[in-house]
Amino acid sequence: MREVPQSQPGLDELVGMTLTALAEGRRRRGGPLPAGGPSRVRAAVQAALGASPDRTSLLPRTGIGAAAAITGLVEALAAGSADPADPWCAAHLHCPPLPVAVAADLAVSTLNPSLDSWDQAPAATTIETEVVAALAELAGFDPDQAAGTITTGGTESNLMGLLLARDAASNGQLRVFRSAAAHLSVDRAAAVLGIDTPPVAAIPTDGQDRMRVDLLRKALAEHAGPAVVVATAGTTDAGAVDPLREIAAAVEEHRRRLRRRSSSAAPAETGHPASSGWLHVDAAYGGGALFSDRLAAHLDGVALADSVALDLHKLGWQPAPAGVFLTPRPDGWPSLRAAQADYLRSEDDEAAGFPSLLDRSLRTTRRADSFPIAVTLRALGRDGLGTLVDACHDLARHAERTVQADPRLEPAFPVTLTTVVFRYRPQADVTGSAAACTAERPDQLNDAIRRALLLDGRAVVGRTRVGSDRAVHLKLTLLNPNATRADVDALLRLIATTGDELAGGYGGETRSIP
Ligand SMILES: *Cc1c(COP(=O)(O)O)cnc(C)c1O
């Protein structure tokens, strides 16, 4: 007979151990991410997993017990994390979750409701329905008509948007129109759904990373079939917002044009109001601006969309995943409704008043990720969340001014939301010959700055390419409302002085580019 494990600690004890180990792991790390780069992190984590060559494997015959496993591995995870709660962890749309949302998440993991049938999630079914209605209203939809679902994020929401657009489309070649700055998940969704022939034609952007609506109009006019236009509210790189109202007007114009043609040889309507032109707004990043009185106007026109993606694990401070997919109308989900599953949903149950959310998602087993959102909305209210959005926007505006004031730093785009894109340029008069040398290779220098900071664990700074020459730029994506202006200034100083050192080294003086 196998040994029955000795009495194991209960959840309350384990939660206490977890919090202690989190603090210890963070203390060991000391900065925003572990120092030493991938090989050192790998070795430390493998040791904690018992996976190093001289230890037992990750799956031992006899377990080490809950206390040892949780303490050792939570410490290793915390010590080895890029921690969005650190003000110098500023590379990605990667937010520090609110403690109230994390606590709510613990309740979800404990009760483990699953949204694919009412009898696995009686309360959570209503919670999701109400969260969707509240967020639909925030977006400007009629909450009594709107429908939606909680998703794993923008990727799944964009797939849902294109799926519904495809279902609604009239006959003819459905084509996807999105800007050159659209998220990669849009093209992936088009490929998965077989809608278009990727790469999808990209509408060029203006100097501020926004879709050129004049060029969208032209592209739509040249297409005789149904269209799905994906507008981005908060581009992943620059945080720019496409002109939503003008794009909605262009989509409406396309619908009218196809309707006029439909008497002759054109596509037959499917009866869906958006059958010949569907507007999907990818507000995965920018959707959170709706909480802010100051920034909500950037999303003017979002209520004209046929579907919207927004991510509350970005500007919303939820633990991931907390994606939201919204549509203004309850109809138009035929692909999902077509699937039958007698064990999950039956007509007699529905007739007896048992609701089912099965038809609202591509997933079957589905966590109640709406619950931390519900607790957060109640706890902070719109103003509380708006204050957090404004704090991050203030930080970005401040960083923009600091960049403008430092002759070594060159801004790329004006700040719209919470992202600052810039690059390091060595000053000719200061670094002399080094500048002449690096002027040819500013890309490598900016790459090297970012990697030097990553390797010694001092800062996590983003990187992207900008403009027609695809020049390497750095970016700060500021999603930590507890960071201060002094934190941001010190980080920008660190970036500039690291650039100075590397530019010098590049001229053969101090250090070499890693
Ligand atoms: C983050 C992001 C996505 C992808 O969302 P996930 O939550 O990572 O799946 C899509 N679109 C935009 C504009 C984004 O910023």
Short mmCIF file of N, CA and C in Angstrom, two decimals, residues 12-151:
data_model
loop_
_atom_site.label_atom_id
_atom_site.label_comp_id
_atom_site.label_asym_id
_atom_site.label_seq_id
_atom_site.Cartn_x
_atom_site.Cartn_y
_atom_site.Cartn_z
N ASP A 12 -5.64 28.18 4.41
CA ASP A 12 -5.25 29.42 5.12
C ASP A 12 -3.75 29.42 5.42
N GLU A 13 -3.25 28.26 5.87
CA GLU A 13 -1.80 28.18 6.16
C GLU A 13 -0.99 28.35 4.88
N LEU A 14 -1.44 27.72 3.81
CA LEU A 14 -0.70 27.79 2.54
C LEU A 14 -0.68 29.21 1.98
N VAL A 15 -1.80 29.92 2.16
CA VAL A 15 -1.83 31.31 1.67
C VAL A 15 -0.83 32.15 2.45
N GLY A 16 -0.76 31.91 3.76
CA GLY A 16 0.23 32.63 4.56
C GLY A 16 1.65 32.34 4.09
N MET A 17 1.93 31.05 3.85
CA MET A 17 3.27 30.66 3.36
C MET A 17 3.55 31.31 2.01
N THR A 18 2.52 31.36 1.16
CA THR A 18 2.68 31.93 -0.18
C THR A 18 3.07 33.41 -0.09
N LEU A 19 2.38 34.14 0.77
CA LEU A 19 2.68 35.58 0.89
C LEU A 19 4.08 35.79 1.43
N THR A 20 4.48 34.97 2.41
CA THR A 20 5.84 35.09 2.96
C THR A 20 6.87 34.78 1.87
N ALA A 21 6.62 33.73 1.11
CA ALA A 21 7.58 33.33 0.07
C ALA A 21 7.64 34.37 -1.06
N LEU A 22 6.50 34.98 -1.37
CA LEU A 22 6.50 36.04 -2.39
C LEU A 22 7.42 37.18 -1.95
N ALA A 23 7.30 37.56 -0.67
CA ALA A 23 8.12 38.67 -0.16
C ALA A 23 9.59 38.28 -0.18
N GLU A 24 9.89 37.05 0.21
CA GLU A 24 11.28 36.60 0.23
C GLU A 24 11.87 36.53 -1.19
N GLY A 25 11.09 36.03 -2.13
CA GLY A 25 11.56 35.94 -3.52
C GLY A 25 11.81 37.33 -4.10
N ARG A 26 10.91 38.26 -3.81
CA ARG A 26 11.09 39.63 -4.30
C ARG A 26 12.33 40.25 -3.67
N ARG A 27 12.55 39.96 -2.38
CA ARG A 27 13.72 40.52 -1.70
C ARG A 27 14.99 39.97 -2.36
N ARG A 28 14.98 38.68 -2.66
CA ARG A 28 16.15 38.07 -3.30
C ARG A 28 16.42 38.68 -4.67
N ARG A 29 15.36 38.99 -5.39
CA ARG A 29 15.52 39.56 -6.73
C ARG A 29 16.07 40.98 -6.65
N GLY A 30 15.47 41.80 -5.81
CA GLY A 30 16.01 43.13 -5.56
C GLY A 30 15.68 44.17 -6.62
N GLY A 31 15.37 43.79 -7.83
CA GLY A 31 15.07 44.76 -8.90
C GLY A 31 13.87 44.29 -9.69
N PRO A 32 13.65 44.87 -10.86
CA PRO A 32 12.46 44.50 -11.64
C PRO A 32 12.52 43.13 -12.28
N LEU A 33 13.73 42.60 -12.47
CA LEU A 33 13.83 41.24 -13.01
C LEU A 33 15.15 40.61 -12.55
N PRO A 34 15.25 39.29 -12.62
CA PRO A 34 16.44 38.63 -12.09
C PRO A 34 17.68 39.00 -12.89
N ALA A 35 18.79 39.19 -12.20
CA ALA A 35 20.06 39.51 -12.86
C ALA A 35 20.67 38.24 -13.44
N GLY A 36 21.48 38.41 -14.46
CA GLY A 36 22.28 37.29 -14.95
C GLY A 36 21.82 36.66 -16.23
N GLY A 37 20.64 37.05 -16.70
CA GLY A 37 20.20 36.55 -18.00
C GLY A 37 19.64 35.15 -17.95
N PRO A 38 19.26 34.64 -19.13
CA PRO A 38 18.52 33.37 -19.20
C PRO A 38 19.22 32.17 -18.56
N SER A 39 20.55 32.03 -18.72
CA SER A 39 21.17 30.80 -18.22
C SER A 39 21.13 30.78 -16.69
N ARG A 40 21.34 31.94 -16.09
CA ARG A 40 21.33 31.95 -14.62
C ARG A 40 19.91 31.72 -14.08
N VAL A 41 18.93 32.31 -14.73
CA VAL A 41 17.55 32.10 -14.28
C VAL A 41 17.17 30.63 -14.46
N ARG A 42 17.55 30.07 -15.59
CA ARG A 42 17.20 28.66 -15.85
C ARG A 42 17.79 27.76 -14.78
N ALA A 43 19.04 27.99 -14.43
CA ALA A 43 19.68 27.15 -13.42
C ALA A 43 18.98 27.27 -12.08
N ALA A 44 18.63 28.50 -11.69
CA ALA A 44 17.98 28.69 -10.38
C ALA A 44 16.60 28.03 -10.36
N VAL A 45 15.87 28.16 -11.45
CA VAL A 45 14.52 27.60 -11.48
C VAL A 45 14.59 26.07 -11.54
N GLN A 46 15.52 25.55 -12.33
CA GLN A 46 15.64 24.09 -12.39
C GLN A 46 16.02 23.52 -11.02
N ALA A 47 16.86 24.23 -10.29
CA ALA A 47 17.23 23.76 -8.96
C ALA A 47 15.99 23.71 -8.06
N ALA A 48 15.18 24.75 -8.13
CA ALA A 48 13.97 24.78 -7.29
C ALA A 48 12.99 23.69 -7.70
N LEU A 49 12.98 23.34 -8.97
CA LEU A 49 12.08 22.29 -9.47
C LEU A 49 12.62 20.89 -9.19
N GLY A 50 13.84 20.83 -8.67
CA GLY A 50 14.45 19.52 -8.48
C GLY A 50 14.84 18.90 -9.80
N ALA A 51 15.02 19.73 -10.82
CA ALA A 51 15.26 19.19 -12.16
C ALA A 51 16.72 19.24 -12.57
N SER A 52 17.60 19.71 -11.68
CA SER A 52 19.01 19.76 -12.06
C SER A 52 19.58 18.34 -12.00
N PRO A 53 20.67 18.09 -12.73
CA PRO A 53 21.15 16.72 -12.93
C PRO A 53 21.41 15.95 -11.62
N ASP A 54 21.88 16.64 -10.56
CA ASP A 54 22.24 15.93 -9.34
C ASP A 54 21.07 15.82 -8.36
N ARG A 55 19.89 16.16 -8.78
CA ARG A 55 18.75 16.10 -7.86
C ARG A 55 17.69 15.17 -8.44
N THR A 56 16.67 14.92 -7.62
CA THR A 56 15.55 14.12 -8.13
C THR A 56 14.79 14.93 -9.17
N SER A 57 13.93 14.30 -9.91
CA SER A 57 13.26 14.99 -11.01
C SER A 57 12.10 15.82 -10.48
N LEU A 58 11.53 16.61 -11.38
CA LEU A 58 10.36 17.43 -11.04
C LEU A 58 9.20 16.56 -10.54
N LEU A 59 9.12 15.35 -11.05
CA LEU A 59 8.05 14.45 -10.60
C LEU A 59 8.67 13.33 -9.78
N PRO A 60 8.90 13.58 -8.48
CA PRO A 60 9.51 12.53 -7.66
C PRO A 60 8.50 11.42 -7.38
N ARG A 61 9.01 10.24 -7.00
CA ARG A 61 8.09 9.15 -6.62
C ARG A 61 7.29 9.58 -5.40
N THR A 62 7.96 10.16 -4.42
CA THR A 62 7.26 10.65 -3.23
C THR A 62 7.40 12.16 -3.20
N GLY A 63 6.27 12.84 -3.05
CA GLY A 63 6.30 14.30 -3.07
C GLY A 63 7.02 14.88 -1.87
N ILE A 64 7.44 16.13 -2.00
CA ILE A 64 8.17 16.78 -0.90
C ILE A 64 7.23 17.45 0.09
N GLY A 65 5.93 17.41 -0.18
CA GLY A 65 4.95 18.01 0.73
C GLY A 65 4.59 19.42 0.30
N ALA A 66 3.37 19.83 0.67
CA ALA A 66 2.84 21.11 0.20
C ALA A 66 3.66 22.29 0.71
N ALA A 67 4.07 22.24 1.97
CA ALA A 67 4.76 23.41 2.55
C ALA A 67 6.08 23.65 1.84
N ALA A 68 6.87 22.58 1.66
CA ALA A 68 8.17 22.75 1.01
C ALA A 68 8.00 23.14 -0.45
N ALA A 69 7.01 22.52 -1.12
CA ALA A 69 6.84 22.81 -2.55
C ALA A 69 6.38 24.24 -2.76
N ILE A 70 5.41 24.66 -1.96
CA ILE A 70 4.89 26.02 -2.20
C ILE A 70 5.95 27.05 -1.83
N THR A 71 6.63 26.86 -0.73
CA THR A 71 7.61 27.86 -0.30
C THR A 71 8.76 27.94 -1.31
N GLY A 72 9.31 26.78 -1.65
CA GLY A 72 10.46 26.78 -2.55
C GLY A 72 10.12 27.32 -3.93
N LEU A 73 8.98 26.91 -4.45
CA LEU A 73 8.67 27.31 -5.83
C LEU A 73 8.10 28.72 -5.92
N VAL A 74 7.36 29.17 -4.91
CA VAL A 74 6.89 30.56 -4.96
C VAL A 74 8.09 31.50 -4.85
N GLU A 75 9.04 31.15 -3.98
CA GLU A 75 10.26 31.98 -3.90
C GLU A 75 10.98 32.02 -5.23
N ALA A 76 11.10 30.86 -5.88
CA ALA A 76 11.82 30.81 -7.15
C ALA A 76 11.07 31.60 -8.23
N LEU A 77 9.76 31.49 -8.21
CA LEU A 77 8.97 32.24 -9.20
C LEU A 77 9.11 33.74 -8.98
N ALA A 78 9.00 34.15 -7.72
CA ALA A 78 9.08 35.60 -7.43
C ALA A 78 10.48 36.12 -7.71
N ALA A 79 11.49 35.35 -7.30
CA ALA A 79 12.87 35.80 -7.54
C ALA A 79 13.17 35.87 -9.03
N GLY A 80 12.52 35.03 -9.80
CA GLY A 80 12.82 34.95 -11.23
C GLY A 80 11.80 35.67 -12.10
N SER A 81 10.97 36.51 -11.52
CA SER A 81 9.93 37.18 -12.32
C SER A 81 10.36 38.55 -12.81
N ALA A 82 9.80 38.95 -13.95
CA ALA A 82 9.81 40.36 -14.35
C ALA A 82 8.56 40.93 -13.68
N ASP A 83 8.77 41.79 -12.70
CA ASP A 83 7.68 42.14 -11.78
C ASP A 83 7.05 43.47 -12.16
N PRO A 84 5.82 43.44 -12.68
CA PRO A 84 5.21 44.69 -13.14
C PRO A 84 4.92 45.66 -11.99
N ALA A 85 5.07 45.19 -10.75
CA ALA A 85 4.89 46.10 -9.62
C ALA A 85 6.14 46.96 -9.39
N ASP A 86 7.26 46.61 -10.06
CA ASP A 86 8.47 47.42 -9.95
C ASP A 86 8.38 48.57 -10.97
N PRO A 87 8.61 49.82 -10.54
CA PRO A 87 8.46 50.96 -11.46
C PRO A 87 9.38 50.89 -12.69
N TRP A 88 10.46 50.12 -12.62
CA TRP A 88 11.35 50.02 -13.76
C TRP A 88 11.06 48.79 -14.63
N CYS A 89 9.95 48.16 -14.38
CA CYS A 89 9.47 47.09 -15.27
C CYS A 89 8.42 47.75 -16.16
N ALA A 90 8.83 48.21 -17.34
CA ALA A 90 7.96 49.11 -18.11
C ALA A 90 7.99 48.81 -19.60
N ALA A 91 8.10 47.52 -19.96
CA ALA A 91 8.28 47.20 -21.38
C ALA A 91 6.97 46.87 -22.08
N HIS A 92 6.07 46.24 -21.37
CA HIS A 92 4.92 45.63 -22.06
C HIS A 92 3.61 46.10 -21.46
N LEU A 93 2.53 45.68 -22.12
CA LEU A 93 1.19 45.96 -21.58
C LEU A 93 0.91 44.91 -20.51
N HIS A 94 1.66 45.01 -19.44
CA HIS A 94 1.83 43.97 -18.42
C HIS A 94 1.65 44.73 -17.12
N CYS A 95 0.46 44.61 -16.53
CA CYS A 95 0.16 45.52 -15.42
C CYS A 95 0.34 44.83 -14.07
N PRO A 96 0.59 45.61 -13.02
CA PRO A 96 0.57 45.03 -11.68
C PRO A 96 -0.88 44.85 -11.25
N PRO A 97 -1.32 43.64 -10.96
CA PRO A 97 -2.74 43.47 -10.62
C PRO A 97 -3.07 44.08 -9.26
N LEU A 98 -4.28 44.56 -9.14
CA LEU A 98 -4.74 45.12 -7.87
C LEU A 98 -4.89 44.01 -6.84
N PRO A 99 -4.47 44.26 -5.59
CA PRO A 99 -4.64 43.23 -4.55
C PRO A 99 -6.08 42.74 -4.44
N VAL A 100 -7.04 43.63 -4.61
CA VAL A 100 -8.44 43.20 -4.47
C VAL A 100 -8.81 42.21 -5.59
N ALA A 101 -8.22 42.40 -6.77
CA ALA A 101 -8.50 41.47 -7.88
C ALA A 101 -7.80 40.13 -7.66
N VAL A 102 -6.59 40.19 -7.08
CA VAL A 102 -5.85 38.94 -6.80
C VAL A 102 -6.61 38.13 -5.74
N ALA A 103 -7.13 38.83 -4.72
CA ALA A 103 -7.88 38.14 -3.67
C ALA A 103 -9.14 37.50 -4.27
N ALA A 104 -9.79 38.22 -5.16
CA ALA A 104 -11.00 37.67 -5.81
C ALA A 104 -10.63 36.46 -6.66
N ASP A 105 -9.45 36.52 -7.29
CA ASP A 105 -8.99 35.42 -8.13
C ASP A 105 -8.78 34.14 -7.29
N LEU A 106 -8.35 34.33 -6.06
CA LEU A 106 -8.17 33.18 -5.17
C LEU A 106 -9.52 32.49 -4.92
N ALA A 107 -10.56 33.30 -4.77
CA ALA A 107 -11.90 32.71 -4.56
C ALA A 107 -12.32 31.92 -5.79
N VAL A 108 -12.01 32.45 -6.97
CA VAL A 108 -12.37 31.75 -8.21
C VAL A 108 -11.63 30.41 -8.28
N SER A 109 -10.33 30.44 -7.98
CA SER A 109 -9.57 29.18 -8.05
C SER A 109 -10.08 28.18 -7.03
N THR A 110 -10.54 28.68 -5.90
CA THR A 110 -11.01 27.78 -4.84
C THR A 110 -12.33 27.12 -5.22
N LEU A 111 -13.25 27.90 -5.76
CA LEU A 111 -14.58 27.36 -6.07
C LEU A 111 -14.64 26.74 -7.46
N ASN A 112 -13.73 27.19 -8.33
CA ASN A 112 -13.55 26.60 -9.66
C ASN A 112 -14.83 26.50 -10.49
N PRO A 113 -15.63 27.56 -10.55
CA PRO A 113 -16.82 27.48 -11.41
C PRO A 113 -16.41 27.39 -12.87
N SER A 114 -17.26 26.79 -13.69
CA SER A 114 -17.01 26.73 -15.12
C SER A 114 -18.25 27.21 -15.86
N LEU A 115 -18.03 28.19 -16.73
CA LEU A 115 -19.14 28.93 -17.33
C LEU A 115 -19.86 28.20 -18.46
N ASP A 116 -19.45 26.95 -18.77
CA ASP A 116 -20.08 26.30 -19.92
C ASP A 116 -21.44 25.70 -19.61
N SER A 117 -21.83 25.65 -18.32
CA SER A 117 -23.21 25.27 -18.03
C SER A 117 -23.62 25.88 -16.69
N TRP A 118 -24.91 26.15 -16.58
CA TRP A 118 -25.41 26.80 -15.36
C TRP A 118 -25.15 25.93 -14.14
N ASP A 119 -25.24 24.61 -14.29
CA ASP A 119 -25.09 23.75 -13.11
C ASP A 119 -23.64 23.60 -12.66
N GLN A 120 -22.69 24.26 -13.37
CA GLN A 120 -21.32 24.35 -12.86
C GLN A 120 -21.01 25.76 -12.36
N ALA A 121 -21.93 26.69 -12.58
CA ALA A 121 -21.60 28.10 -12.29
C ALA A 121 -22.87 28.94 -12.08
N PRO A 122 -23.70 28.58 -11.10
CA PRO A 122 -24.96 29.31 -10.97
C PRO A 122 -24.75 30.82 -10.73
N ALA A 123 -23.95 31.18 -9.72
CA ALA A 123 -23.73 32.61 -9.46
C ALA A 123 -22.86 33.23 -10.54
N ALA A 124 -21.81 32.51 -10.95
CA ALA A 124 -20.86 33.09 -11.90
C ALA A 124 -21.52 33.37 -13.25
N THR A 125 -22.56 32.61 -13.60
CA THR A 125 -23.28 32.88 -14.85
C THR A 125 -23.89 34.28 -14.82
N THR A 126 -24.51 34.61 -13.69
CA THR A 126 -25.10 35.96 -13.56
C THR A 126 -24.00 37.02 -13.48
N ILE A 127 -22.91 36.70 -12.78
CA ILE A 127 -21.83 37.69 -12.65
C ILE A 127 -21.27 38.03 -14.03
N GLU A 128 -21.01 37.01 -14.83
CA GLU A 128 -20.48 37.30 -16.17
C GLU A 128 -21.47 38.13 -16.98
N THR A 129 -22.75 37.77 -16.90
CA THR A 129 -23.76 38.49 -17.68
C THR A 129 -23.81 39.96 -17.26
N GLU A 130 -23.71 40.21 -15.96
CA GLU A 130 -23.78 41.59 -15.47
C GLU A 130 -22.49 42.37 -15.80
N VAL A 131 -21.34 41.70 -15.73
CA VAL A 131 -20.07 42.37 -16.08
C VAL A 131 -20.11 42.78 -17.55
N VAL A 132 -20.57 41.86 -18.39
CA VAL A 132 -20.67 42.16 -19.83
C VAL A 132 -21.60 43.36 -20.04
N ALA A 133 -22.74 43.37 -19.34
CA ALA A 133 -23.69 44.48 -19.52
C ALA A 133 -23.08 45.80 -19.06
N ALA A 134 -22.37 45.78 -17.93
CA ALA A 134 -21.79 47.02 -17.41
C ALA A 134 -20.72 47.56 -18.36
N LEU A 135 -19.89 46.66 -18.89
CA LEU A 135 -18.81 47.12 -19.77
C LEU A 135 -19.38 47.53 -21.14
N ALA A 136 -20.46 46.86 -21.57
CA ALA A 136 -21.11 47.26 -22.82
C ALA A 136 -21.67 48.67 -22.67
N GLU A 137 -22.25 48.95 -21.54
CA GLU A 137 -22.79 50.30 -21.30
C GLU A 137 -21.67 51.33 -21.28
N LEU A 138 -20.54 50.96 -20.67
CA LEU A 138 -19.38 51.86 -20.64
C LEU A 138 -18.92 52.17 -22.07
N ALA A 139 -19.03 51.18 -22.95
CA ALA A 139 -18.61 51.38 -24.35
C ALA A 139 -19.66 52.14 -25.15
N GLY A 140 -20.83 52.36 -24.55
CA GLY A 140 -21.86 53.12 -25.25
C GLY A 140 -22.92 52.27 -25.92
N PHE A 141 -22.89 50.95 -25.68
CA PHE A 141 -23.94 50.07 -26.23
C PHE A 141 -25.14 50.08 -25.29
N ASP A 142 -26.31 49.70 -25.83
CA ASP A 142 -27.50 49.53 -25.00
C ASP A 142 -27.31 48.23 -24.20
N PRO A 143 -27.19 48.33 -22.86
CA PRO A 143 -26.87 47.12 -22.10
C PRO A 143 -27.96 46.05 -22.16
N ASP A 144 -29.19 46.44 -22.51
CA ASP A 144 -30.25 45.43 -22.62
C ASP A 144 -30.17 44.65 -23.93
N GLN A 145 -29.51 45.23 -24.91
CA GLN A 145 -29.39 44.57 -26.21
C GLN A 145 -28.02 43.89 -26.38
N ALA A 146 -27.01 44.48 -25.73
CA ALA A 146 -25.64 44.05 -25.98
C ALA A 146 -25.42 42.61 -25.54
N ALA A 147 -24.46 41.97 -26.17
CA ALA A 147 -24.06 40.62 -25.78
C ALA A 147 -22.55 40.58 -25.77
N GLY A 148 -22.01 39.62 -25.05
CA GLY A 148 -20.56 39.54 -25.03
C GLY A 148 -20.10 38.37 -24.21
N THR A 149 -18.81 38.31 -24.03
CA THR A 149 -18.25 37.20 -23.27
C THR A 149 -16.91 37.63 -22.69
N ILE A 150 -16.52 36.94 -21.64
CA ILE A 150 -15.19 37.17 -21.09
C ILE A 150 -14.24 36.21 -21.82
N THR A 151 -13.11 36.76 -22.26
CA THR A 151 -12.19 35.96 -23.08
C THR A 151 -10.82 35.90 -22.39
#
